[in-house]
């Protein structure tokens, strides 16, 4: 009766949808018995015709030694996290090659065949028993439990017999009639050859490669760089804001013009315009005309205030100055070169304003920009309504400004300019830092809160002022301010153009490369 062995358990597939691993062809098994039996069966018909010397026992021994080499049982996953593969290398059972047992028994039988030819069936039966005992004594590796805290799988004693051993033992049971010793010797000699063949080496599995197209499609696209900001918005956002804002202002201006013209068509408003045409008579001592010094003062004032606004915005937005300036009397104090340029322009503008005010009161020109009657307010309202209706009041700036112009010039010269100077001094290095009482009375936060809105007022005043100069008779108005004459020609216009060229040239040249040599005349310039 044959004893059946156990098969090595196959695990999960290595790839999705694949076969269980390892394949059946790679399961460690016994290949000797089928080959030996096949040789016996093939040689049976030729027993009577074969005559060969019996192989000596010494010749069979090396073959047995080669045949006894076997591959160790594959080790599986660890039983505990971070542990060694199971079973341990020292205790992993080694499959005994059936050929060793199968050959050992025939070796004795071969010696006996020399004396007794009728003992071949007994030898075959002995080999079969050896095969069965060798297969039955092999330990089966048990894997991980199927349920938490369960027993290892499969249960002990429940493994089916190996298919190859079943076939081998069945073939032994149906062996033919007794075979002479030369055939047995040939079978014994052929068995080690079949076992000694090297087992096929398994190629390690390579991780599946991702197709180039799939990898490129799954790659995250590079983030687009943030647009450069100019203040709170980018260039495209500023352009959009200007377009939308300009269109909104155009609609609002159109609505204002329509409403004001409707108001001025009413009888009470017509009587108001007749009583207050937009200007009142100046005192008899008021001078007539604009002297040349006012034209020069006007040019210097425009030149300085434009550069002051430019340098002030640069100081406000500059994050990392490229150069610093230190005064000679205090080398420890350092300010940026842009701040030094801004404060230097402030000093020049204050000096020019002081000269202007002195000459204004010395020549009586102050009566042209300082209100001398309460009628200035209703006339200013009348002039504003006439401007908004696009039916502008008559201009005669050579003799008298209208009341709206007079109030605007007065606010600019005697209100806005002093506020800009006072707040600028408070934020500059000229202000005493250790005067605690003075600093408590006049905090620097107040100065910052007033200084910037004053600059915005100057910007709005310049835009409106220049627009009205060109809209109410450009050549005559430019001759008044730049050529000091009440005629209509191009002299004042070309002087005005030349002044703009000078201002633009200084605007472009106001850089550290040009400012540093000038700043060294009054202190020390350094990179840090």
Short mmCIF file of C-alpha atoms in Angstrom, two decimals:
data_model
loop_
_atom_site.label_atom_id
_atom_site.label_comp_id
_atom_site.label_asym_id
_atom_site.label_seq_id
_atom_site.Cartn_x
_atom_site.Cartn_y
_atom_site.Cartn_z
CA UNK A 1 0.00 0.00 0.00
CA UNK A 2 1.39 3.39 -1.00
CA UNK A 3 1.83 6.25 1.44
CA UNK A 4 0.95 9.68 0.05
CA UNK A 5 2.95 12.77 0.74
CA UNK A 6 2.05 16.40 1.10
CA UNK A 7 2.36 19.28 -1.39
CA UNK A 8 3.81 22.71 -0.76
CA UNK A 9 0.99 25.24 -0.26
CA UNK A 10 0.57 27.84 -3.04
CA UNK A 11 0.04 31.45 -1.94
CA UNK A 12 -1.59 34.56 -3.42
CA UNK A 13 -0.68 35.64 -6.98
CA UNK A 14 2.12 38.15 -7.44
CA UNK A 15 0.15 40.27 -9.95
CA UNK A 16 -3.54 41.10 -10.17
CA UNK A 17 -5.49 38.36 -11.94
CA UNK A 18 -2.46 35.99 -11.99
CA UNK A 19 -2.02 32.34 -10.91
CA UNK A 20 -1.23 31.30 -7.31
CA UNK A 21 2.44 31.58 -6.40
CA UNK A 22 4.72 29.60 -6.73
CA UNK A 23 3.64 27.83 -9.96
CA UNK A 24 3.09 24.09 -9.84
CA UNK A 25 6.17 23.54 -12.01
CA UNK A 26 8.38 25.10 -9.35
CA UNK A 27 7.06 23.22 -6.32
CA UNK A 28 9.82 21.24 -4.68
CA UNK A 29 9.09 17.60 -5.47
CA UNK A 30 10.57 14.23 -6.27
CA UNK A 31 11.48 13.67 -9.90
CA UNK A 32 13.51 10.47 -9.48
CA UNK A 33 10.88 7.78 -9.16
CA UNK A 34 8.99 8.55 -12.38
CA UNK A 35 12.21 8.68 -14.35
CA UNK A 36 13.49 5.41 -12.85
CA UNK A 37 10.20 3.62 -13.45
CA UNK A 38 10.08 4.94 -16.98
CA UNK A 39 13.52 3.51 -17.64
CA UNK A 40 12.42 0.17 -16.17
CA UNK A 41 9.32 0.04 -18.31
CA UNK A 42 11.23 1.01 -21.45
CA UNK A 43 13.85 -1.64 -20.83
CA UNK A 44 11.50 -4.50 -19.99
CA UNK A 45 11.07 -5.87 -23.51
CA UNK A 46 14.77 -6.12 -24.04
CA UNK A 47 15.62 -8.09 -20.92
CA UNK A 48 16.55 -11.24 -22.75
CA UNK A 49 18.77 -9.48 -25.25
CA UNK A 50 20.68 -7.16 -22.93
CA UNK A 51 23.92 -8.40 -21.38
CA UNK A 52 25.99 -5.84 -19.53
CA UNK A 53 28.20 -5.96 -16.49
CA UNK A 54 26.62 -4.89 -13.24
CA UNK A 55 27.77 -1.47 -12.04
CA UNK A 56 29.79 -1.72 -8.90
CA UNK A 57 28.63 -0.11 -5.68
CA UNK A 58 31.45 2.40 -5.82
CA UNK A 59 30.08 3.75 -9.09
CA UNK A 60 26.63 4.22 -7.62
CA UNK A 61 27.81 6.11 -4.52
CA UNK A 62 28.89 9.35 -6.26
CA UNK A 63 25.59 9.51 -8.06
CA UNK A 64 23.76 9.16 -4.79
CA UNK A 65 25.81 11.97 -3.29
CA UNK A 66 24.91 14.25 -6.18
CA UNK A 67 21.29 13.24 -6.03
CA UNK A 68 21.02 14.07 -2.34
CA UNK A 69 21.48 17.79 -3.04
CA UNK A 70 18.08 19.45 -2.67
CA UNK A 71 16.67 22.96 -2.64
CA UNK A 72 15.46 24.32 0.75
CA UNK A 73 11.79 24.96 1.33
CA UNK A 74 10.77 28.56 0.45
CA UNK A 75 10.46 30.81 3.50
CA UNK A 76 7.39 33.00 3.80
CA UNK A 77 6.29 36.18 5.58
CA UNK A 78 7.26 36.85 9.21
CA UNK A 79 4.82 35.91 11.94
CA UNK A 80 5.28 39.20 13.83
CA UNK A 81 5.84 42.73 12.47
CA UNK A 82 9.52 43.37 11.81
CA UNK A 83 10.47 39.71 12.40
CA UNK A 84 12.46 37.19 10.34
CA UNK A 85 10.84 35.19 7.48
CA UNK A 86 9.06 32.04 8.66
CA UNK A 87 10.20 29.32 9.25
CA UNK A 88 13.67 30.26 10.57
CA UNK A 89 16.63 29.27 8.41
CA UNK A 90 18.00 26.91 11.07
CA UNK A 91 14.75 24.91 11.35
CA UNK A 92 13.49 25.00 7.78
CA UNK A 93 13.06 21.36 6.68
CA UNK A 94 15.03 20.19 3.67
CA UNK A 95 13.20 17.95 1.28
CA UNK A 96 15.01 14.68 1.11
CA UNK A 97 15.51 13.59 -2.43
CA UNK A 98 13.65 10.42 -3.03
CA UNK A 99 16.46 9.34 -5.29
CA UNK A 100 18.71 8.88 -2.26
CA UNK A 101 16.39 6.36 -0.71
CA UNK A 102 15.44 4.89 -4.03
CA UNK A 103 19.06 4.38 -5.00
CA UNK A 104 20.24 3.17 -1.60
CA UNK A 105 17.87 0.24 -1.64
CA UNK A 106 18.59 -0.79 -5.23
CA UNK A 107 22.30 -0.67 -4.43
CA UNK A 108 21.88 -3.59 -2.09
CA UNK A 109 19.55 -5.28 -4.51
CA UNK A 110 22.09 -4.93 -7.31
CA UNK A 111 24.62 -6.79 -5.24
CA UNK A 112 22.04 -9.45 -4.58
CA UNK A 113 21.01 -9.67 -8.23
CA UNK A 114 24.45 -11.09 -9.05
CA UNK A 115 23.51 -14.14 -6.97
CA UNK A 116 19.71 -14.18 -7.40
CA UNK A 117 17.99 -12.95 -10.53
CA UNK A 118 14.58 -13.65 -9.12
CA UNK A 119 14.82 -10.93 -6.41
CA UNK A 120 14.01 -8.02 -8.77
CA UNK A 121 10.36 -7.74 -7.78
CA UNK A 122 11.33 -7.64 -4.14
CA UNK A 123 13.87 -4.91 -4.91
CA UNK A 124 11.25 -2.89 -6.76
CA UNK A 125 8.86 -3.26 -3.85
CA UNK A 126 11.62 -2.20 -1.45
CA UNK A 127 12.31 0.90 -3.58
CA UNK A 128 8.62 1.72 -3.59
CA UNK A 129 8.45 1.45 0.15
CA UNK A 130 11.48 3.68 0.48
CA UNK A 131 9.87 6.25 -1.76
CA UNK A 132 6.68 6.15 0.22
CA UNK A 133 8.50 6.43 3.55
CA UNK A 134 10.62 9.29 2.25
CA UNK A 135 7.55 11.19 1.06
CA UNK A 136 5.51 10.49 4.15
CA UNK A 137 8.17 11.71 6.57
CA UNK A 138 8.48 15.20 5.03
CA UNK A 139 7.30 18.11 7.24
CA UNK A 140 4.77 20.49 5.65
CA UNK A 141 5.25 24.25 6.09
CA UNK A 142 2.15 25.91 7.48
CA UNK A 143 1.33 29.52 6.69
CA UNK A 144 -0.47 32.44 8.36
CA UNK A 145 -3.87 31.93 10.05
CA UNK A 146 -7.01 32.70 8.06
CA UNK A 147 -8.67 34.50 11.02
CA UNK A 148 -7.22 36.74 13.76
CA UNK A 149 -5.72 34.70 16.61
CA UNK A 150 -6.45 31.47 14.69
CA UNK A 151 -4.33 28.40 14.03
CA UNK A 152 -1.77 28.30 11.19
CA UNK A 153 -3.22 27.24 7.85
CA UNK A 154 -3.63 24.51 6.61
CA UNK A 155 -4.49 22.37 9.65
CA UNK A 156 -2.04 19.62 10.51
CA UNK A 157 -2.61 16.39 8.52
CA UNK A 158 -5.07 17.88 6.01
CA UNK A 159 -2.70 18.47 3.07
CA UNK A 160 -3.40 16.34 -0.06
CA UNK A 161 -0.76 14.06 -1.56
CA UNK A 162 1.64 15.35 -4.18
CA UNK A 163 0.47 14.47 -7.69
CA UNK A 164 3.93 13.43 -8.88
CA UNK A 165 4.37 10.98 -5.99
CA UNK A 166 0.97 9.42 -6.60
CA UNK A 167 1.95 8.81 -10.21
CA UNK A 168 5.34 7.41 -9.20
CA UNK A 169 3.94 4.94 -6.68
CA UNK A 170 1.19 3.84 -9.05
CA UNK A 171 3.78 3.16 -11.70
CA UNK A 172 5.80 1.08 -9.24
CA UNK A 173 2.77 -1.00 -8.32
CA UNK A 174 2.06 -1.88 -11.95
CA UNK A 175 5.69 -2.70 -12.79
CA UNK A 176 6.20 -5.60 -15.27
CA UNK A 177 7.56 -9.01 -14.56
CA UNK A 178 11.03 -9.48 -13.00
CA UNK A 179 13.76 -7.78 -14.91
CA UNK A 180 17.32 -9.03 -15.22
CA UNK A 181 20.07 -7.25 -13.36
CA UNK A 182 21.44 -5.31 -16.37
CA UNK A 183 18.12 -3.44 -16.65
CA UNK A 184 18.03 -2.67 -12.92
CA UNK A 185 21.62 -1.44 -13.13
CA UNK A 186 20.69 0.79 -16.07
CA UNK A 187 17.74 2.20 -14.14
CA UNK A 188 19.90 2.84 -11.10
CA UNK A 189 22.56 4.53 -13.22
CA UNK A 190 19.99 6.70 -15.04
CA UNK A 191 18.20 7.92 -11.91
CA UNK A 192 21.01 10.10 -10.57
CA UNK A 193 21.40 11.67 -13.99
CA UNK A 194 17.78 12.78 -13.98
CA UNK A 195 18.00 14.13 -10.42
CA UNK A 196 21.30 15.85 -10.94
CA UNK A 197 19.84 18.12 -13.64
CA UNK A 198 19.91 21.68 -12.27
CA UNK A 199 16.56 23.11 -11.30
CA UNK A 200 15.41 26.08 -13.38
CA UNK A 201 16.32 29.40 -11.79
CA UNK A 202 13.45 31.76 -11.24
CA UNK A 203 13.91 35.26 -12.55
CA UNK A 204 13.08 37.89 -9.92
CA UNK A 205 9.93 39.79 -10.70
CA UNK A 206 10.53 43.26 -12.04
CA UNK A 207 8.21 46.05 -10.97
CA UNK A 208 5.88 46.97 -13.82
CA UNK A 209 7.05 50.00 -15.68
CA UNK A 210 4.68 52.86 -16.12
CA UNK A 211 4.18 53.86 -19.73
CA UNK A 212 5.78 57.15 -20.66
CA UNK A 213 2.49 58.59 -21.83
CA UNK A 214 0.72 57.63 -18.58
CA UNK A 215 3.57 59.05 -16.48
CA UNK A 216 3.48 62.28 -18.45
CA UNK A 217 -0.29 62.50 -18.12
CA UNK A 218 -0.22 61.89 -14.36
CA UNK A 219 2.60 64.36 -13.75
CA UNK A 220 1.43 67.50 -11.99
CA UNK A 221 1.75 70.56 -14.25
CA UNK A 222 4.14 73.25 -13.11
CA UNK A 223 2.43 76.11 -11.32
CA UNK A 224 2.34 79.35 -13.22
CA UNK A 225 4.35 82.15 -11.60
CA UNK A 226 2.46 84.88 -9.84
CA UNK A 227 2.22 88.09 -11.88
CA UNK A 228 4.32 91.01 -10.75
CA UNK A 229 2.37 93.40 -8.56
CA UNK A 230 2.43 97.16 -8.89
CA UNK A 231 1.02 98.16 -5.57
CA UNK A 232 -2.00 96.00 -4.70
CA UNK A 233 -2.69 94.91 -8.32
CA UNK A 234 -0.89 93.48 -11.33
CA UNK A 235 -0.48 95.29 -14.63
CA UNK A 236 -3.49 93.57 -16.20
CA UNK A 237 -5.64 94.35 -13.15
CA UNK A 238 -4.60 98.01 -13.25
CA UNK A 239 -5.47 98.19 -16.96
CA UNK A 240 -8.86 96.62 -16.31
CA UNK A 241 -9.51 98.96 -13.39
CA UNK A 242 -8.62 101.99 -15.50
CA UNK A 243 -10.89 100.93 -18.34
CA UNK A 244 -13.83 100.16 -16.07
CA UNK A 245 -13.20 103.20 -13.88
CA UNK A 246 -12.85 105.51 -16.89
CA UNK A 247 -16.07 104.24 -18.37
CA UNK A 248 -17.84 104.71 -15.04
CA UNK A 249 -16.50 108.25 -14.69
CA UNK A 250 -17.64 109.08 -18.21
CA UNK A 251 -21.16 107.91 -17.41
CA UNK A 252 -21.18 109.82 -14.13
CA UNK A 253 -19.87 113.02 -15.79
CA UNK A 254 -22.52 112.75 -18.47
CA UNK A 255 -25.22 112.46 -15.83
CA UNK A 256 -23.83 115.45 -13.90
CA UNK A 257 -23.74 117.62 -17.02
CA UNK A 258 -27.35 116.77 -17.84
CA UNK A 259 -28.59 117.48 -14.31
CA UNK A 260 -26.68 120.80 -13.97
CA UNK A 261 -27.94 122.07 -17.32
CA UNK A 262 -31.46 121.25 -16.21
CA UNK A 263 -30.92 123.23 -12.97
CA UNK A 264 -29.47 126.24 -14.75
CA UNK A 265 -32.52 126.31 -16.99
CA UNK A 266 -34.72 127.13 -14.00
CA UNK A 267 -35.58 130.80 -13.37
CA UNK A 268 -34.16 131.00 -9.80
CA UNK A 269 -30.83 129.60 -10.94
CA UNK A 270 -30.70 132.07 -13.83
CA UNK A 271 -31.19 134.94 -11.40
CA UNK A 272 -28.42 133.49 -9.18
CA UNK A 273 -25.95 133.35 -12.10
CA UNK A 274 -26.81 136.93 -13.04
CA UNK A 275 -26.15 138.18 -9.48
CA UNK A 276 -22.97 136.17 -9.03
CA UNK A 277 -21.25 135.73 -12.41
CA UNK A 278 -18.29 133.86 -10.85
CA UNK A 279 -15.92 136.67 -9.78
CA UNK A 280 -15.99 139.84 -7.72
CA UNK A 281 -14.05 143.08 -8.09
CA UNK A 282 -10.60 143.26 -6.46
CA UNK A 283 -9.51 146.24 -4.36
CA UNK A 284 -8.42 149.33 -6.28
CA UNK A 285 -4.80 148.82 -5.18
CA UNK A 286 -4.59 145.31 -6.65
CA UNK A 287 -1.88 145.04 -9.35
CA UNK A 288 -2.68 144.12 -12.93
CA UNK A 289 -0.71 141.52 -14.83
CA UNK A 290 1.70 138.75 -13.82
CA UNK A 291 5.38 139.71 -13.33
CA UNK A 292 8.29 137.55 -14.54
CA UNK A 293 9.35 136.45 -11.07
CA UNK A 294 5.96 134.73 -10.62
CA UNK A 295 6.65 132.81 -13.88
CA UNK A 296 10.03 131.65 -12.57
CA UNK A 297 8.57 130.77 -9.20
CA UNK A 298 5.85 128.84 -10.97
CA UNK A 299 8.43 126.83 -12.94
CA UNK A 300 10.52 126.05 -9.84
CA UNK A 301 7.42 125.06 -7.91
CA UNK A 302 6.27 122.63 -10.63
CA UNK A 303 9.81 121.25 -11.00
CA UNK A 304 10.24 120.58 -7.29
CA UNK A 305 6.77 119.30 -6.47
CA UNK A 306 6.80 116.75 -9.30
CA UNK A 307 10.15 115.34 -8.10
CA UNK A 308 8.97 115.42 -4.49
CA UNK A 309 5.97 113.27 -5.36
CA UNK A 310 8.18 110.89 -7.35
CA UNK A 311 10.77 110.48 -4.57
CA UNK A 312 8.05 110.25 -1.91
CA UNK A 313 6.38 107.35 -3.67
CA UNK A 314 9.78 105.67 -4.06
CA UNK A 315 10.48 106.00 -0.34
CA UNK A 316 7.03 104.66 0.48
CA UNK A 317 7.35 101.57 -1.74
CA UNK A 318 11.10 100.83 -1.47
CA UNK A 319 11.84 97.68 0.56
CA UNK A 320 15.63 97.29 0.31
CA UNK A 321 17.62 100.50 -0.34
CA UNK A 322 20.73 100.15 -2.49
CA UNK A 323 22.63 103.08 -0.89
CA UNK A 324 22.62 105.02 2.38
CA UNK A 325 23.58 108.55 3.38
CA UNK A 326 25.05 109.70 6.70
CA UNK A 327 25.53 113.36 7.72
CA UNK A 328 29.03 114.52 8.57
CA UNK A 329 28.05 115.69 12.06
CA UNK A 330 26.44 112.33 12.90
CA UNK A 331 28.01 109.35 11.06
CA UNK A 332 25.98 106.89 13.14
CA UNK A 333 22.69 108.08 11.65
CA UNK A 334 21.91 106.52 8.28
CA UNK A 335 19.00 107.04 5.90
CA UNK A 336 18.40 105.69 2.42
CA UNK A 337 19.64 107.73 -0.52
CA UNK A 338 16.05 108.04 -1.78
CA UNK A 339 14.95 109.53 1.53
CA UNK A 340 17.89 111.96 1.44
CA UNK A 341 16.85 113.06 -2.06
CA UNK A 342 13.23 113.48 -0.95
CA UNK A 343 14.19 115.57 2.08
CA UNK A 344 16.62 117.68 0.05
CA UNK A 345 13.86 118.48 -2.44
CA UNK A 346 11.57 119.37 0.48
CA UNK A 347 14.12 121.87 1.75
CA UNK A 348 14.47 123.47 -1.69
CA UNK A 349 10.70 123.59 -2.07
CA UNK A 350 10.32 125.27 1.32
CA UNK A 351 12.96 127.84 0.39
CA UNK A 352 11.23 128.51 -2.94
CA UNK A 353 7.86 128.81 -1.18
CA UNK A 354 9.24 131.20 1.41
CA UNK A 355 10.66 133.44 -1.34
CA UNK A 356 7.35 133.27 -3.19
CA UNK A 357 5.28 134.31 -0.14
CA UNK A 358 7.66 137.18 0.67
CA UNK A 359 7.50 138.55 -2.88
CA UNK A 360 3.75 137.95 -2.98
CA UNK A 361 3.10 140.26 -0.04
CA UNK A 362 5.84 142.74 -1.03
CA UNK A 363 4.35 143.39 -4.47
CA UNK A 364 0.64 143.22 -3.58
CA UNK A 365 0.08 140.12 -5.69
CA UNK A 366 -1.42 138.40 -2.67
CA UNK A 367 -4.79 140.13 -3.37
CA UNK A 368 -5.12 138.02 -6.51
CA UNK A 369 -5.14 134.68 -4.57
CA UNK A 370 -6.31 135.72 -1.08
CA UNK A 371 -10.07 136.29 -0.79
CA UNK A 372 -10.92 139.88 0.26
CA UNK A 373 -14.75 139.64 0.27
CA UNK A 374 -17.40 137.16 1.41
CA UNK A 375 -18.78 137.26 -2.09
CA UNK A 376 -16.06 134.78 -2.98
CA UNK A 377 -18.21 131.83 -1.86
CA UNK A 378 -21.41 132.39 -3.92
CA UNK A 379 -19.26 133.35 -6.90
CA UNK A 380 -17.21 130.17 -6.44
CA UNK A 381 -20.46 128.11 -6.48
CA UNK A 382 -21.63 129.96 -9.60
CA UNK A 383 -18.29 129.29 -11.33
CA UNK A 384 -18.47 125.59 -10.36
CA UNK A 385 -21.98 125.23 -11.83
CA UNK A 386 -20.87 126.91 -15.03
CA UNK A 387 -17.88 124.56 -15.34
CA UNK A 388 -20.09 121.51 -14.77
CA UNK A 389 -22.59 122.66 -17.40
CA UNK A 390 -19.72 123.00 -19.93
CA UNK A 391 -20.77 126.67 -20.45
CA UNK A 392 -17.65 128.00 -18.74
CA UNK A 393 -17.31 131.48 -17.24
CA UNK A 394 -15.30 134.14 -19.02
CA UNK A 395 -11.58 133.87 -18.22
CA UNK A 396 -9.43 136.95 -17.60
CA UNK A 397 -6.58 135.71 -15.49
CA UNK A 398 -4.30 138.61 -16.49
CA UNK A 399 -6.53 140.95 -14.43
CA UNK A 400 -8.54 138.78 -12.02
CA UNK A 401 -9.06 135.09 -11.30
CA UNK A 402 -12.58 133.79 -10.81
CA UNK A 403 -13.59 132.95 -7.25
CA UNK A 404 -13.20 129.19 -7.67
CA UNK A 405 -9.61 129.67 -8.88
CA UNK A 406 -8.89 132.08 -6.06
CA UNK A 407 -10.06 129.63 -3.38
CA UNK A 408 -8.10 126.77 -4.98
CA UNK A 409 -4.86 128.83 -5.13
CA UNK A 410 -5.35 130.03 -1.57
CA UNK A 411 -5.81 126.47 -0.27
CA UNK A 412 -2.77 125.27 -2.18
CA UNK A 413 -0.37 128.04 -1.11
CA UNK A 414 -1.49 128.73 2.45
CA UNK A 415 -3.08 125.45 3.63
CA UNK A 416 -1.80 122.41 1.72
CA UNK A 417 1.81 123.58 1.39
CA UNK A 418 2.26 124.33 5.13
CA UNK A 419 0.62 120.98 6.05
CA UNK A 420 3.01 119.13 3.75
CA UNK A 421 5.97 120.98 5.27
CA UNK A 422 4.94 120.46 8.91
CA UNK A 423 4.16 116.77 8.53
CA UNK A 424 7.30 116.21 6.48
CA UNK A 425 9.51 117.76 9.14
CA UNK A 426 7.88 115.60 11.82
CA UNK A 427 8.77 112.44 9.89
CA UNK A 428 12.27 113.57 8.91
CA UNK A 429 15.52 113.25 10.79
CA UNK A 430 15.44 116.95 11.69
CA UNK A 431 12.81 116.30 14.34
CA UNK A 432 14.30 115.80 17.86
CA UNK A 433 13.91 112.17 18.87
CA UNK A 434 14.31 112.67 22.62
CA UNK A 435 11.73 115.44 23.05
CA UNK A 436 9.16 113.30 24.87
CA UNK A 437 6.70 116.09 25.62
CA UNK A 438 6.81 117.39 22.05
CA UNK A 439 6.46 113.88 20.63
CA UNK A 440 3.46 113.23 22.88
CA UNK A 441 1.77 116.46 21.75
CA UNK A 442 2.50 115.82 18.08
CA UNK A 443 2.74 112.03 17.42
CA UNK A 444 4.36 110.82 14.26
CA UNK A 445 1.24 108.77 13.46
CA UNK A 446 -0.70 112.01 12.94
CA UNK A 447 1.95 113.29 10.59
CA UNK A 448 1.81 110.10 8.49
CA UNK A 449 -2.01 110.18 8.43
CA UNK A 450 -1.99 113.75 7.01
CA UNK A 451 1.10 113.76 4.80
CA UNK A 452 -0.06 111.22 2.23
CA UNK A 453 -3.57 112.71 1.68
CA UNK A 454 -1.92 116.12 1.18
CA UNK A 455 0.21 114.60 -1.58
CA UNK A 456 -2.93 113.20 -3.21
CA UNK A 457 -4.46 116.68 -3.09
CA UNK A 458 -1.46 118.09 -4.95
CA UNK A 459 -1.81 115.38 -7.61
CA UNK A 460 -5.51 116.17 -8.11
CA UNK A 461 -4.84 119.93 -8.16
CA UNK A 462 -2.14 119.58 -10.84
CA UNK A 463 -4.39 117.42 -13.06
CA UNK A 464 -7.37 119.77 -12.85
CA UNK A 465 -5.24 122.91 -13.11
CA UNK A 466 -3.35 121.77 -16.22
CA UNK A 467 -6.57 120.52 -17.81
CA UNK A 468 -8.31 123.88 -17.36
CA UNK A 469 -5.24 125.79 -18.60
CA UNK A 470 -5.41 123.95 -21.91
CA UNK A 471 -9.23 123.92 -22.10
CA UNK A 472 -9.79 127.67 -21.50
CA UNK A 473 -7.23 129.11 -23.96
CA UNK A 474 -3.90 127.29 -23.85
CA UNK A 475 -1.69 129.82 -25.70
CA UNK A 476 -2.92 132.82 -23.75
CA UNK A 477 -2.72 131.11 -20.36
CA UNK A 478 0.78 129.75 -21.05
CA UNK A 479 1.93 133.23 -22.08
CA UNK A 480 0.61 134.59 -18.77
CA UNK A 481 2.55 132.04 -16.67
CA UNK A 482 5.76 131.53 -18.67
CA UNK A 483 6.23 134.60 -20.90
CA UNK A 484 4.62 137.28 -18.67
CA UNK A 485 2.60 138.80 -21.54
CA UNK A 486 -1.09 139.05 -22.39
CA UNK A 487 -0.94 138.03 -26.03
CA UNK A 488 -1.81 134.96 -28.03
CA UNK A 489 1.34 133.44 -29.53
CA UNK A 490 3.57 130.35 -29.17
CA UNK A 491 6.24 131.85 -26.92
CA UNK A 492 4.80 130.65 -23.64
CA UNK A 493 4.00 127.24 -25.16
CA UNK A 494 7.63 126.53 -26.17
CA UNK A 495 8.90 127.69 -22.78
CA UNK A 496 6.44 125.31 -21.20
CA UNK A 497 7.64 122.44 -23.43
CA UNK A 498 11.28 123.20 -22.50
CA UNK A 499 10.38 123.08 -18.81
CA UNK A 500 8.74 119.68 -19.28
CA UNK A 501 11.91 118.37 -20.98
CA UNK A 502 14.00 119.51 -18.02
CA UNK A 503 11.62 117.91 -15.54
CA UNK A 504 11.60 114.61 -17.48
CA UNK A 505 15.40 114.57 -17.73
CA UNK A 506 15.80 115.03 -13.98
CA UNK A 507 13.11 112.41 -13.35
CA UNK A 508 15.10 109.84 -15.34
CA UNK A 509 18.49 110.91 -13.93
CA UNK A 510 17.36 110.74 -10.30
CA UNK A 511 19.11 107.42 -9.67
CA UNK A 512 21.77 106.36 -7.15
CA UNK A 513 24.50 106.55 -9.80
CA UNK A 514 23.80 110.28 -10.28
CA UNK A 515 22.61 111.16 -6.78
CA UNK A 516 25.56 109.58 -4.92
CA UNK A 517 28.23 112.13 -6.06
CA UNK A 518 25.90 114.99 -5.10
CA UNK A 519 25.08 113.42 -1.74
CA UNK A 520 28.81 113.03 -0.94
CA UNK A 521 29.13 116.82 -0.95
CA UNK A 522 26.97 116.92 2.19
CA UNK A 523 27.81 113.65 3.90
CA UNK A 524 28.95 110.06 3.47
CA UNK A 525 27.39 107.56 1.07
CA UNK A 526 27.76 103.82 1.67
CA UNK A 527 26.28 100.60 0.43
CA UNK A 528 25.25 99.45 3.92
#
